[in-house]
């Protein structure tokens, strides 16, 4: 018997086809890639939601409005790729595995003589949000074009939107004509022989006492590798390698985060630390840093303090296991508190590839608290469930 087609039997195949098309569109290759990453694979190529290796080196993370924003140095290929040819990049994510390219948050300038002229060195950008002004505040290490690493400045850019564009405001050497808190009256006027031979006991003593601090007193202290930290009370701090990378400084920022108050301390004079990354757990401040060996990795060091103003104590190397003495071939850039999980912090490091900087890899590893000490172990492939135990 021949069945007469009804309206339903005629439209059903059409509806099915339409549903299939909708399903195909919503599962386009781009979407599939967006959900491609389900874990962290330190050292491997890490693709964004466009299937391109993430380009945000020396980075840091801002968490705002349920979203993580990763800012970093946009590196280019080959020789010269470590100088800023493009600017500071920004990526966003809600799960930390999959990152969407939000474009260039702070582009370099094409204007000759601009502090951020294309070809300058722009490193380790960090962004924090200021509740009082509603502005996103970016600080970064800046070396002026053509001056190698001699300028040693920190620089400020601001935006009304997390992803930017950020407007460059100024660059400076911090804390000009300010002495660190608790710096002795006697040392302020002590004279040193400028010809002292580096790395000799007398030279170490002079560095410890502040010979280079004095040298930069008028024009402001040197600022290279840097970090920002916002404390529970909303106060923000700028932490940087100063005094020719020999001594770290921790400086207080003004309430709008756009300037230095002039209050600062020196920690571990002549300790030769850079790549500072600070985090806080249960009222204790932890500061991770590296030694100074250029782009080559070395052993990390960890310090702790009950107050950001010290005293800071040394805790040795937080890394354990094979290659712990090389920080698993990486250098610290940020310690990321994972939202919604207790005591969950991720070590973020860079595996630099100076011959082809764009190929630099990201080493993200969970921080575990072993007998109370932050400890980092290598993991080939891991996910956030490690924090559930
Ligand atoms: C090590 C620093 O941590 C990097 O940010 C970069 O400044 C290189 N040195 C340059 O050699």
mmCIF file of C-alpha atoms and ligand atoms in Angstrom:
data_model
loop_
_atom_site.group_PDB
_atom_site.id
_atom_site.type_symbol
_atom_site.label_atom_id
_atom_site.label_comp_id
_atom_site.label_asym_id
_atom_site.label_seq_id
_atom_site.Cartn_x
_atom_site.Cartn_y
_atom_site.Cartn_z
ATOM 1 C CA UNK A 1 0.000 0.000 0.000
ATOM 2 C CA UNK A 2 1.273 3.393 -0.921
ATOM 3 C CA UNK A 3 1.421 5.788 2.038
ATOM 4 C CA UNK A 4 0.487 9.315 1.226
ATOM 5 C CA UNK A 5 3.208 11.686 2.391
ATOM 6 C CA UNK A 6 2.037 13.953 5.250
ATOM 7 C CA UNK A 7 3.426 17.460 5.934
ATOM 8 C CA UNK A 8 5.363 16.000 8.879
ATOM 9 C CA UNK A 9 7.028 13.260 6.835
ATOM 10 C CA UNK A 10 7.975 15.836 4.171
ATOM 11 C CA UNK A 11 9.458 18.391 6.579
ATOM 12 C CA UNK A 12 11.201 15.880 8.872
ATOM 13 C CA UNK A 13 14.163 15.204 6.525
ATOM 14 C CA UNK A 14 14.556 18.925 5.931
ATOM 15 C CA UNK A 15 14.586 19.554 9.680
ATOM 16 C CA UNK A 16 17.126 16.777 10.163
ATOM 17 C CA UNK A 17 19.366 18.291 7.506
ATOM 18 C CA UNK A 18 19.062 21.722 9.148
ATOM 19 C CA UNK A 19 19.938 20.263 12.547
ATOM 20 C CA UNK A 20 22.969 18.523 11.038
ATOM 21 C CA UNK A 21 24.145 21.836 9.521
ATOM 22 C CA UNK A 22 23.689 23.653 12.867
ATOM 23 C CA UNK A 23 25.601 20.844 14.638
ATOM 24 C CA UNK A 24 28.379 21.055 12.053
ATOM 25 C CA UNK A 25 28.681 24.823 12.394
ATOM 26 C CA UNK A 26 28.761 24.712 16.192
ATOM 27 C CA UNK A 27 31.381 21.965 16.009
ATOM 28 C CA UNK A 28 33.543 23.717 13.421
ATOM 29 C CA UNK A 29 37.263 22.804 13.546
ATOM 30 C CA UNK A 30 37.954 26.048 15.441
ATOM 31 C CA UNK A 31 35.528 25.042 18.211
ATOM 32 C CA UNK A 32 37.012 21.578 18.382
ATOM 33 C CA UNK A 33 40.465 23.107 18.786
ATOM 34 C CA UNK A 34 39.080 25.429 21.450
ATOM 35 C CA UNK A 35 38.332 22.385 23.558
ATOM 36 C CA UNK A 36 41.446 20.567 22.440
ATOM 37 C CA UNK A 37 43.537 21.092 25.555
ATOM 38 C CA UNK A 38 42.420 19.147 28.596
ATOM 39 C CA UNK A 39 45.693 19.188 30.497
ATOM 40 C CA UNK A 40 49.042 20.974 30.757
ATOM 41 C CA UNK A 41 51.958 19.496 28.851
ATOM 42 C CA UNK A 42 54.971 21.554 29.962
ATOM 43 C CA UNK A 43 57.533 22.184 27.265
ATOM 44 C CA UNK A 44 55.330 21.130 24.349
ATOM 45 C CA UNK A 45 53.863 23.444 21.735
ATOM 46 C CA UNK A 46 50.787 24.980 23.389
ATOM 47 C CA UNK A 47 48.209 26.023 20.812
ATOM 48 C CA UNK A 48 45.622 28.727 21.265
ATOM 49 C CA UNK A 49 42.050 28.414 19.993
ATOM 50 C CA UNK A 50 43.307 29.277 16.485
ATOM 51 C CA UNK A 51 45.763 26.343 16.637
ATOM 52 C CA UNK A 52 48.749 28.696 16.880
ATOM 53 C CA UNK A 53 51.503 28.327 19.533
ATOM 54 C CA UNK A 54 50.742 30.854 22.292
ATOM 55 C CA UNK A 55 52.982 33.901 22.044
ATOM 56 C CA UNK A 56 53.061 35.430 25.541
ATOM 57 C CA UNK A 57 56.526 34.970 27.017
ATOM 58 C CA UNK A 58 57.712 36.317 30.372
ATOM 59 C CA UNK A 59 54.028 36.546 31.123
ATOM 60 C CA UNK A 60 51.687 37.098 33.994
ATOM 61 C CA UNK A 61 47.995 36.541 34.610
ATOM 62 C CA UNK A 62 45.164 38.858 35.575
ATOM 63 C CA UNK A 63 41.972 37.262 36.878
ATOM 64 C CA UNK A 64 39.001 39.510 36.278
ATOM 65 C CA UNK A 65 35.275 38.851 35.945
ATOM 66 C CA UNK A 66 35.604 35.040 35.939
ATOM 67 C CA UNK A 67 38.207 35.129 33.185
ATOM 68 C CA UNK A 68 41.979 34.702 33.204
ATOM 69 C CA UNK A 69 43.964 37.110 30.996
ATOM 70 C CA UNK A 70 47.503 36.096 30.090
ATOM 71 C CA UNK A 71 49.781 38.984 29.076
ATOM 72 C CA UNK A 72 53.248 38.380 27.716
ATOM 73 C CA UNK A 73 56.038 39.369 25.372
ATOM 74 C CA UNK A 74 55.110 38.789 21.742
ATOM 75 C CA UNK A 75 58.324 37.305 20.347
ATOM 76 C CA UNK A 76 59.227 37.002 16.701
ATOM 77 C CA UNK A 77 61.297 34.469 14.795
ATOM 78 C CA UNK A 78 65.059 34.442 14.431
ATOM 79 C CA UNK A 79 67.734 36.913 15.388
ATOM 80 C CA UNK A 80 66.325 40.047 16.983
ATOM 81 C CA UNK A 81 63.114 38.280 17.998
ATOM 82 C CA UNK A 82 63.707 39.123 21.632
ATOM 83 C CA UNK A 83 63.413 42.854 21.032
ATOM 84 C CA UNK A 84 59.876 44.202 20.801
ATOM 85 C CA UNK A 85 58.800 44.172 17.165
ATOM 86 C CA UNK A 86 55.092 43.928 17.917
ATOM 87 C CA UNK A 87 54.258 44.564 21.578
ATOM 88 C CA UNK A 88 52.519 42.910 24.497
ATOM 89 C CA UNK A 89 50.067 40.143 23.672
ATOM 90 C CA UNK A 90 46.921 39.127 25.518
ATOM 91 C CA UNK A 91 45.036 35.819 25.664
ATOM 92 C CA UNK A 92 41.907 34.927 27.626
ATOM 93 C CA UNK A 93 40.681 31.684 29.142
ATOM 94 C CA UNK A 94 38.111 30.401 31.578
ATOM 95 C CA UNK A 95 39.665 26.955 32.115
ATOM 96 C CA UNK A 96 43.434 27.699 31.934
ATOM 97 C CA UNK A 97 43.972 25.016 29.264
ATOM 98 C CA UNK A 98 42.408 26.754 26.252
ATOM 99 C CA UNK A 99 43.409 30.312 25.414
ATOM 100 C CA UNK A 100 41.838 32.709 22.942
ATOM 101 C CA UNK A 101 44.122 35.214 21.255
ATOM 102 C CA UNK A 102 42.815 38.686 22.205
ATOM 103 C CA UNK A 103 45.401 40.445 20.055
ATOM 104 C CA UNK A 104 48.084 42.959 20.948
ATOM 105 C CA UNK A 105 47.202 44.756 24.168
ATOM 106 C CA UNK A 106 50.066 47.257 23.941
ATOM 107 C CA UNK A 107 51.550 47.790 20.490
ATOM 108 C CA UNK A 108 55.055 49.145 20.009
ATOM 109 C CA UNK A 109 55.299 52.665 18.625
ATOM 110 C CA UNK A 110 56.513 53.533 15.142
ATOM 111 C CA UNK A 111 57.510 56.987 16.308
ATOM 112 C CA UNK A 112 61.290 57.446 16.455
ATOM 113 C CA UNK A 113 62.421 58.312 19.951
ATOM 114 C CA UNK A 114 59.326 56.961 21.687
ATOM 115 C CA UNK A 115 60.210 54.995 24.825
ATOM 116 C CA UNK A 116 58.379 52.002 23.370
ATOM 117 C CA UNK A 117 59.681 52.417 19.855
ATOM 118 C CA UNK A 118 59.740 49.231 17.796
ATOM 119 C CA UNK A 119 63.060 47.553 18.594
ATOM 120 C CA UNK A 120 63.067 48.518 22.277
ATOM 121 C CA UNK A 121 63.114 45.685 24.812
ATOM 122 C CA UNK A 122 59.752 45.118 26.467
ATOM 123 C CA UNK A 123 59.845 42.289 28.988
ATOM 124 C CA UNK A 124 57.759 40.585 31.645
ATOM 125 C CA UNK A 125 54.537 42.660 31.367
ATOM 126 C CA UNK A 126 52.146 42.296 34.306
ATOM 127 C CA UNK A 127 48.609 43.687 34.622
ATOM 128 C CA UNK A 128 46.571 44.386 37.749
ATOM 129 C CA UNK A 129 43.099 45.877 38.120
ATOM 130 C CA UNK A 130 42.587 48.941 40.258
ATOM 131 C CA UNK A 131 39.165 48.940 41.984
ATOM 132 C CA UNK A 132 39.369 52.626 42.884
ATOM 133 C CA UNK A 133 39.922 53.947 39.352
ATOM 134 C CA UNK A 134 38.408 51.071 37.366
ATOM 135 C CA UNK A 135 41.603 51.007 35.280
ATOM 136 C CA UNK A 136 43.721 48.065 34.205
ATOM 137 C CA UNK A 137 47.315 48.912 35.031
ATOM 138 C CA UNK A 138 50.232 47.351 33.172
ATOM 139 C CA UNK A 139 53.874 47.646 34.289
ATOM 140 C CA UNK A 140 56.732 46.117 32.347
ATOM 141 C CA UNK A 141 60.514 46.106 32.136
ATOM 142 C CA UNK A 142 61.684 48.504 29.446
ATOM 143 C CA UNK A 143 65.051 48.901 27.773
ATOM 144 C CA UNK A 144 65.265 51.839 25.387
ATOM 145 C CA UNK A 145 66.009 51.082 21.764
ATOM 146 C CA UNK A 146 69.692 50.789 20.972
ATOM 147 C CA UNK A 147 70.844 50.876 24.595
ATOM 148 C CA UNK A 148 71.190 47.168 25.309
ATOM 149 C CA UNK A 149 70.140 46.548 28.888
ATOM 150 C CA UNK A 150 71.581 49.816 30.186
ATOM 151 C CA UNK A 151 68.416 51.858 30.672
ATOM 152 C CA UNK A 152 66.944 49.433 33.263
ATOM 153 C CA UNK A 153 63.562 51.148 33.504
ATOM 154 C CA UNK A 154 60.070 50.161 34.476
ATOM 155 C CA UNK A 155 57.168 51.414 32.387
ATOM 156 C CA UNK A 156 53.440 52.021 32.786
ATOM 157 C CA UNK A 157 50.488 51.653 30.420
ATOM 158 C CA UNK A 158 46.770 51.790 31.308
ATOM 159 C CA UNK A 159 43.467 50.757 29.797
ATOM 160 C CA UNK A 160 39.748 50.801 30.577
ATOM 161 C CA UNK A 161 39.428 47.274 29.232
ATOM 162 C CA UNK A 162 41.292 44.159 30.345
ATOM 163 C CA UNK A 163 42.269 43.216 26.808
ATOM 164 C CA UNK A 164 43.332 46.770 25.940
ATOM 165 C CA UNK A 165 44.369 48.638 23.957
ATOM 166 C CA UNK A 166 46.669 50.004 26.657
ATOM 167 C CA UNK A 167 47.958 53.556 26.444
ATOM 168 C CA UNK A 168 51.616 54.038 27.244
ATOM 169 C CA UNK A 169 51.951 56.571 30.085
ATOM 170 C CA UNK A 170 55.612 56.810 31.144
ATOM 171 C CA UNK A 171 58.805 54.985 31.934
ATOM 172 C CA UNK A 172 61.010 55.659 34.917
ATOM 173 C CA UNK A 173 63.648 54.519 37.297
ATOM 174 C CA UNK A 174 61.800 54.109 40.586
ATOM 175 C CA UNK A 175 62.393 55.665 43.985
ATOM 176 C CA UNK A 176 64.599 58.549 42.876
ATOM 177 C CA UNK A 177 66.033 60.390 45.912
ATOM 178 C CA UNK A 178 64.488 57.887 48.307
ATOM 179 C CA UNK A 179 66.386 55.577 50.621
ATOM 180 C CA UNK A 180 64.992 52.145 51.460
ATOM 181 C CA UNK A 181 63.159 51.917 54.775
ATOM 182 C CA UNK A 182 65.537 51.014 57.604
ATOM 183 C CA UNK A 183 68.613 51.999 55.604
ATOM 184 C CA UNK A 184 71.174 53.245 58.092
ATOM 185 C CA UNK A 185 72.036 56.943 58.290
ATOM 186 C CA UNK A 186 75.703 56.069 58.355
ATOM 187 C CA UNK A 187 75.609 54.181 55.028
ATOM 188 C CA UNK A 188 73.886 57.054 53.219
ATOM 189 C CA UNK A 189 77.104 59.026 53.208
ATOM 190 C CA UNK A 190 79.691 56.266 53.179
ATOM 191 C CA UNK A 191 82.213 56.573 50.353
ATOM 192 C CA UNK A 192 83.335 53.691 48.160
ATOM 193 C CA UNK A 193 86.169 53.200 45.739
ATOM 194 C CA UNK A 194 84.465 53.100 42.300
ATOM 195 C CA UNK A 195 87.373 50.995 41.027
ATOM 196 C CA UNK A 196 86.694 48.098 43.433
ATOM 197 C CA UNK A 197 87.191 44.834 41.582
ATOM 198 C CA UNK A 198 83.920 42.930 41.025
ATOM 199 C CA UNK A 199 83.315 39.694 42.954
ATOM 200 C CA UNK A 200 86.056 40.349 45.535
ATOM 201 C CA UNK A 201 85.165 40.238 49.256
ATOM 202 C CA UNK A 202 85.499 44.035 49.539
ATOM 203 C CA UNK A 203 83.238 44.514 46.536
ATOM 204 C CA UNK A 204 80.609 42.135 47.994
ATOM 205 C CA UNK A 205 80.678 44.074 51.226
ATOM 206 C CA UNK A 206 80.258 47.348 49.343
ATOM 207 C CA UNK A 207 77.313 45.959 47.341
ATOM 208 C CA UNK A 208 75.735 44.650 50.509
ATOM 209 C CA UNK A 209 76.042 48.084 52.074
ATOM 210 C CA UNK A 210 74.519 49.773 49.028
ATOM 211 C CA UNK A 211 77.318 51.072 46.827
ATOM 212 C CA UNK A 212 75.123 50.766 43.703
ATOM 213 C CA UNK A 213 72.079 52.019 45.576
ATOM 214 C CA UNK A 214 73.989 55.212 46.335
ATOM 215 C CA UNK A 215 75.170 55.454 42.736
ATOM 216 C CA UNK A 216 71.550 55.535 41.479
ATOM 217 C CA UNK A 217 70.091 57.599 44.335
ATOM 218 C CA UNK A 218 69.572 60.810 42.329
ATOM 219 C CA UNK A 219 68.145 59.424 39.096
ATOM 220 C CA UNK A 220 66.216 56.457 40.481
ATOM 221 C CA UNK A 221 66.986 52.816 41.057
ATOM 222 C CA UNK A 222 67.589 50.357 38.232
ATOM 223 C CA UNK A 223 64.587 48.113 37.449
ATOM 224 C CA UNK A 224 64.875 45.028 35.254
ATOM 225 C CA UNK A 225 62.994 41.707 35.718
ATOM 226 C CA UNK A 226 59.805 42.648 37.502
ATOM 227 C CA UNK A 227 56.627 41.404 39.105
ATOM 228 C CA UNK A 228 53.448 42.930 40.554
ATOM 229 C CA UNK A 229 51.613 41.681 43.603
ATOM 230 C CA UNK A 230 48.287 42.880 45.017
ATOM 231 C CA UNK A 231 47.845 42.073 48.688
ATOM 232 C CA UNK A 232 44.579 41.201 50.456
ATOM 233 C CA UNK A 233 44.184 44.816 51.590
ATOM 234 C CA UNK A 234 44.365 46.066 47.981
ATOM 235 C CA UNK A 235 47.888 47.505 48.310
ATOM 236 C CA UNK A 236 50.060 46.729 45.306
ATOM 237 C CA UNK A 237 53.802 46.140 45.140
ATOM 238 C CA UNK A 238 56.355 46.287 42.347
ATOM 239 C CA UNK A 239 59.164 43.774 42.796
ATOM 240 C CA UNK A 240 62.218 44.079 40.567
ATOM 241 C CA UNK A 241 65.844 43.184 40.059
ATOM 242 C CA UNK A 242 67.882 46.290 40.832
ATOM 243 C CA UNK A 243 71.462 47.389 41.469
ATOM 244 C CA UNK A 244 72.831 45.739 38.302
ATOM 245 C CA UNK A 245 70.709 42.633 38.995
ATOM 246 C CA UNK A 246 72.517 42.108 42.275
ATOM 247 C CA UNK A 247 69.729 43.025 44.671
ATOM 248 C CA UNK A 248 65.944 42.690 44.575
ATOM 249 C CA UNK A 249 63.778 45.649 45.574
ATOM 250 C CA UNK A 250 60.179 45.495 46.774
ATOM 251 C CA UNK A 251 58.406 48.838 46.337
ATOM 252 C CA UNK A 252 54.961 50.004 47.326
ATOM 253 C CA UNK A 253 52.748 51.460 44.586
ATOM 254 C CA UNK A 254 50.353 54.366 45.114
ATOM 255 C CA UNK A 255 46.640 53.661 45.632
ATOM 256 C CA UNK A 256 45.925 54.012 41.899
ATOM 257 C CA UNK A 257 48.850 51.628 41.178
ATOM 258 C CA UNK A 258 50.268 54.150 38.711
ATOM 259 C CA UNK A 259 53.264 55.383 40.692
ATOM 260 C CA UNK A 260 55.737 54.542 43.418
ATOM 261 C CA UNK A 261 55.146 55.865 46.959
ATOM 262 C CA UNK A 262 58.889 55.929 47.687
ATOM 263 C CA UNK A 263 58.618 53.190 50.329
ATOM 264 C CA UNK A 264 60.803 50.219 49.471
ATOM 265 C CA UNK A 265 63.157 47.582 50.815
ATOM 266 C CA UNK A 266 66.185 45.779 49.462
ATOM 267 C CA UNK A 267 66.324 42.043 49.880
ATOM 268 C CA UNK A 268 69.332 39.753 49.677
ATOM 269 C CA UNK A 269 71.883 42.389 48.632
ATOM 270 C CA UNK A 270 74.436 40.861 46.262
ATOM 271 C CA UNK A 271 72.252 37.733 46.063
ATOM 272 C CA UNK A 272 72.169 38.070 42.255
ATOM 273 C CA UNK A 273 68.471 37.202 41.874
ATOM 274 C CA UNK A 274 66.104 37.943 39.009
ATOM 275 C CA UNK A 275 62.784 36.668 37.607
ATOM 276 C CA UNK A 276 60.885 37.390 40.858
ATOM 277 C CA UNK A 277 57.438 35.812 41.330
ATOM 278 C CA UNK A 278 55.552 36.436 44.550
ATOM 279 C CA UNK A 279 52.550 34.710 46.083
ATOM 280 C CA UNK A 280 50.872 34.507 49.478
ATOM 281 C CA UNK A 281 49.405 31.559 51.332
ATOM 282 C CA UNK A 282 47.946 31.563 54.835
ATOM 283 C CA UNK A 283 49.497 34.915 55.649
ATOM 284 C CA UNK A 284 53.001 33.941 54.497
ATOM 285 C CA UNK A 285 54.613 35.618 51.495
ATOM 286 C CA UNK A 286 56.700 33.446 49.198
ATOM 287 C CA UNK A 287 59.047 34.843 46.613
ATOM 288 C CA UNK A 288 60.547 32.659 43.927
ATOM 289 C CA UNK A 289 63.463 33.901 41.838
ATOM 290 C CA UNK A 290 66.276 32.674 39.633
ATOM 291 C CA UNK A 291 69.964 33.333 39.423
ATOM 292 C CA UNK A 292 71.319 35.556 36.647
ATOM 293 C CA UNK A 293 72.582 33.513 33.697
ATOM 294 C CA UNK A 294 70.978 35.357 30.782
ATOM 295 C CA UNK A 295 68.635 33.113 28.789
ATOM 296 C CA UNK A 296 70.152 29.958 30.277
ATOM 297 C CA UNK A 297 68.354 28.227 33.115
ATOM 298 C CA UNK A 298 69.768 27.883 36.604
ATOM 299 C CA UNK A 299 68.557 26.741 40.017
ATOM 300 C CA UNK A 300 65.558 28.594 41.416
ATOM 301 C CA UNK A 301 65.473 29.973 44.923
ATOM 302 C CA UNK A 302 62.593 30.554 47.286
ATOM 303 C CA UNK A 303 62.280 33.065 50.087
ATOM 304 C CA UNK A 304 59.584 33.540 52.703
ATOM 305 C CA UNK A 305 58.424 36.307 54.998
ATOM 306 C CA UNK A 306 55.588 37.026 57.404
ATOM 307 C CA UNK A 307 55.428 40.637 56.237
ATOM 308 C CA UNK A 308 56.104 41.911 52.750
ATOM 309 C CA UNK A 309 58.571 44.295 54.403
ATOM 310 C CA UNK A 310 60.557 41.355 55.731
ATOM 311 C CA UNK A 311 62.556 39.931 57.269
ATOM 312 C CA UNK A 312 62.867 37.554 54.307
ATOM 313 C CA UNK A 313 64.360 34.143 54.887
ATOM 314 C CA UNK A 314 65.926 31.850 52.352
ATOM 315 C CA UNK A 315 64.267 28.433 51.845
ATOM 316 C CA UNK A 316 66.575 27.004 49.173
ATOM 317 C CA UNK A 317 65.493 25.532 45.867
ATOM 318 C CA UNK A 318 61.757 24.704 45.680
ATOM 319 C CA UNK A 319 62.306 22.292 42.765
ATOM 320 C CA UNK A 320 62.936 18.602 43.378
ATOM 321 C CA UNK A 321 63.874 15.635 41.175
ATOM 322 C CA UNK A 322 65.711 15.399 37.885
ATOM 323 C CA UNK A 323 66.750 18.788 36.464
ATOM 324 C CA UNK A 324 65.654 20.569 39.627
ATOM 325 C CA UNK A 325 69.013 22.376 39.537
ATOM 326 C CA UNK A 326 67.944 23.925 36.212
ATOM 327 C CA UNK A 327 64.321 24.628 37.225
ATOM 328 C CA UNK A 328 63.371 21.977 34.638
ATOM 329 C CA UNK A 329 65.057 24.139 31.973
ATOM 330 C CA UNK A 330 62.941 27.181 32.752
ATOM 331 C CA UNK A 331 62.922 30.501 34.571
ATOM 332 C CA UNK A 332 60.113 31.800 36.781
ATOM 333 C CA UNK A 333 57.739 34.441 35.477
ATOM 334 C CA UNK A 334 54.608 34.214 37.650
ATOM 335 C CA UNK A 335 52.925 32.152 40.342
ATOM 336 C CA UNK A 336 49.248 31.785 39.510
ATOM 337 C CA UNK A 337 46.635 31.272 42.236
ATOM 338 C CA UNK A 338 43.951 28.984 40.755
ATOM 339 C CA UNK A 339 40.487 30.365 41.406
ATOM 340 C CA UNK A 340 37.954 28.243 43.249
ATOM 341 C CA UNK A 341 40.526 25.775 44.567
ATOM 342 C CA UNK A 342 42.142 25.930 47.949
ATOM 343 C CA UNK A 343 45.914 26.287 48.197
ATOM 344 C CA UNK A 344 46.226 25.801 44.453
ATOM 345 C CA UNK A 345 49.141 27.642 42.839
ATOM 346 C CA UNK A 346 50.786 27.095 39.479
ATOM 347 C CA UNK A 347 54.442 27.795 38.815
ATOM 348 C CA UNK A 348 54.703 29.555 35.437
ATOM 349 C CA UNK A 349 58.127 29.538 33.838
ATOM 350 C CA UNK A 350 59.676 30.235 30.465
ATOM 351 C CA UNK A 351 61.920 27.879 28.559
ATOM 352 C CA UNK A 352 63.677 30.506 26.473
ATOM 353 C CA UNK A 353 64.902 29.778 22.949
ATOM 354 C CA UNK A 354 66.990 32.883 22.178
ATOM 355 C CA UNK A 355 68.006 31.684 18.689
ATOM 356 C CA UNK A 356 64.350 31.555 17.702
ATOM 357 C CA UNK A 357 62.486 33.373 20.484
ATOM 358 C CA UNK A 358 59.003 32.735 19.073
ATOM 359 C CA UNK A 359 59.524 29.028 19.782
ATOM 360 C CA UNK A 360 59.956 29.566 23.542
ATOM 361 C CA UNK A 361 57.980 27.078 25.624
ATOM 362 C CA UNK A 362 55.909 27.394 28.751
ATOM 363 C CA UNK A 363 56.628 25.310 31.825
ATOM 364 C CA UNK A 364 53.575 25.306 34.057
ATOM 365 C CA UNK A 365 53.761 23.002 37.072
ATOM 366 C CA UNK A 366 51.641 22.591 40.197
ATOM 367 C CA UNK A 367 53.084 23.821 43.477
ATOM 368 C CA UNK A 368 52.688 21.265 46.228
ATOM 369 C CA UNK A 369 53.154 22.001 49.901
ATOM 370 C CA UNK A 370 55.411 19.325 51.320
ATOM 371 C CA UNK A 371 55.779 19.681 55.074
ATOM 372 C CA UNK A 372 54.624 23.257 54.556
ATOM 373 C CA UNK A 373 57.326 24.078 51.967
ATOM 374 C CA UNK A 374 56.265 25.022 48.437
ATOM 375 C CA UNK A 375 57.691 22.284 46.245
ATOM 376 C CA UNK A 376 57.759 21.865 42.474
ATOM 377 C CA UNK A 377 58.123 18.496 40.734
ATOM 378 C CA UNK A 378 58.267 17.790 37.033
ATOM 379 C CA UNK A 379 55.059 16.466 35.464
ATOM 380 C CA UNK A 380 54.810 15.450 31.819
ATOM 381 C CA UNK A 381 51.064 15.874 31.582
ATOM 382 C CA UNK A 382 48.842 17.088 34.404
ATOM 383 C CA UNK A 383 45.538 18.758 35.099
ATOM 384 C CA UNK A 384 43.879 20.811 37.801
ATOM 385 C CA UNK A 385 42.564 17.710 39.582
ATOM 386 C CA UNK A 386 45.994 17.435 41.260
ATOM 387 C CA UNK A 387 44.785 20.174 43.543
ATOM 388 C CA UNK A 388 41.770 18.151 44.695
ATOM 389 C CA UNK A 389 43.781 15.813 46.910
HETATM 390 C C1 LIG B 1 67.063 36.952 31.947
HETATM 391 C C2 LIG B 1 65.800 37.677 32.216
HETATM 392 O O1 LIG B 1 65.093 37.007 33.192
HETATM 393 C C3 LIG B 1 65.006 37.789 30.943
HETATM 394 O O2 LIG B 1 63.783 38.410 31.195
HETATM 395 C C4 LIG B 1 65.847 38.556 29.976
HETATM 396 O O3 LIG B 1 66.031 39.851 30.466
HETATM 397 C C5 LIG B 1 67.170 37.874 29.768
HETATM 398 N N1 LIG B 1 67.838 37.686 31.024
HETATM 399 C C6 LIG B 1 68.080 38.649 28.846
HETATM 400 O O4 LIG B 1 69.327 38.035 28.782
#
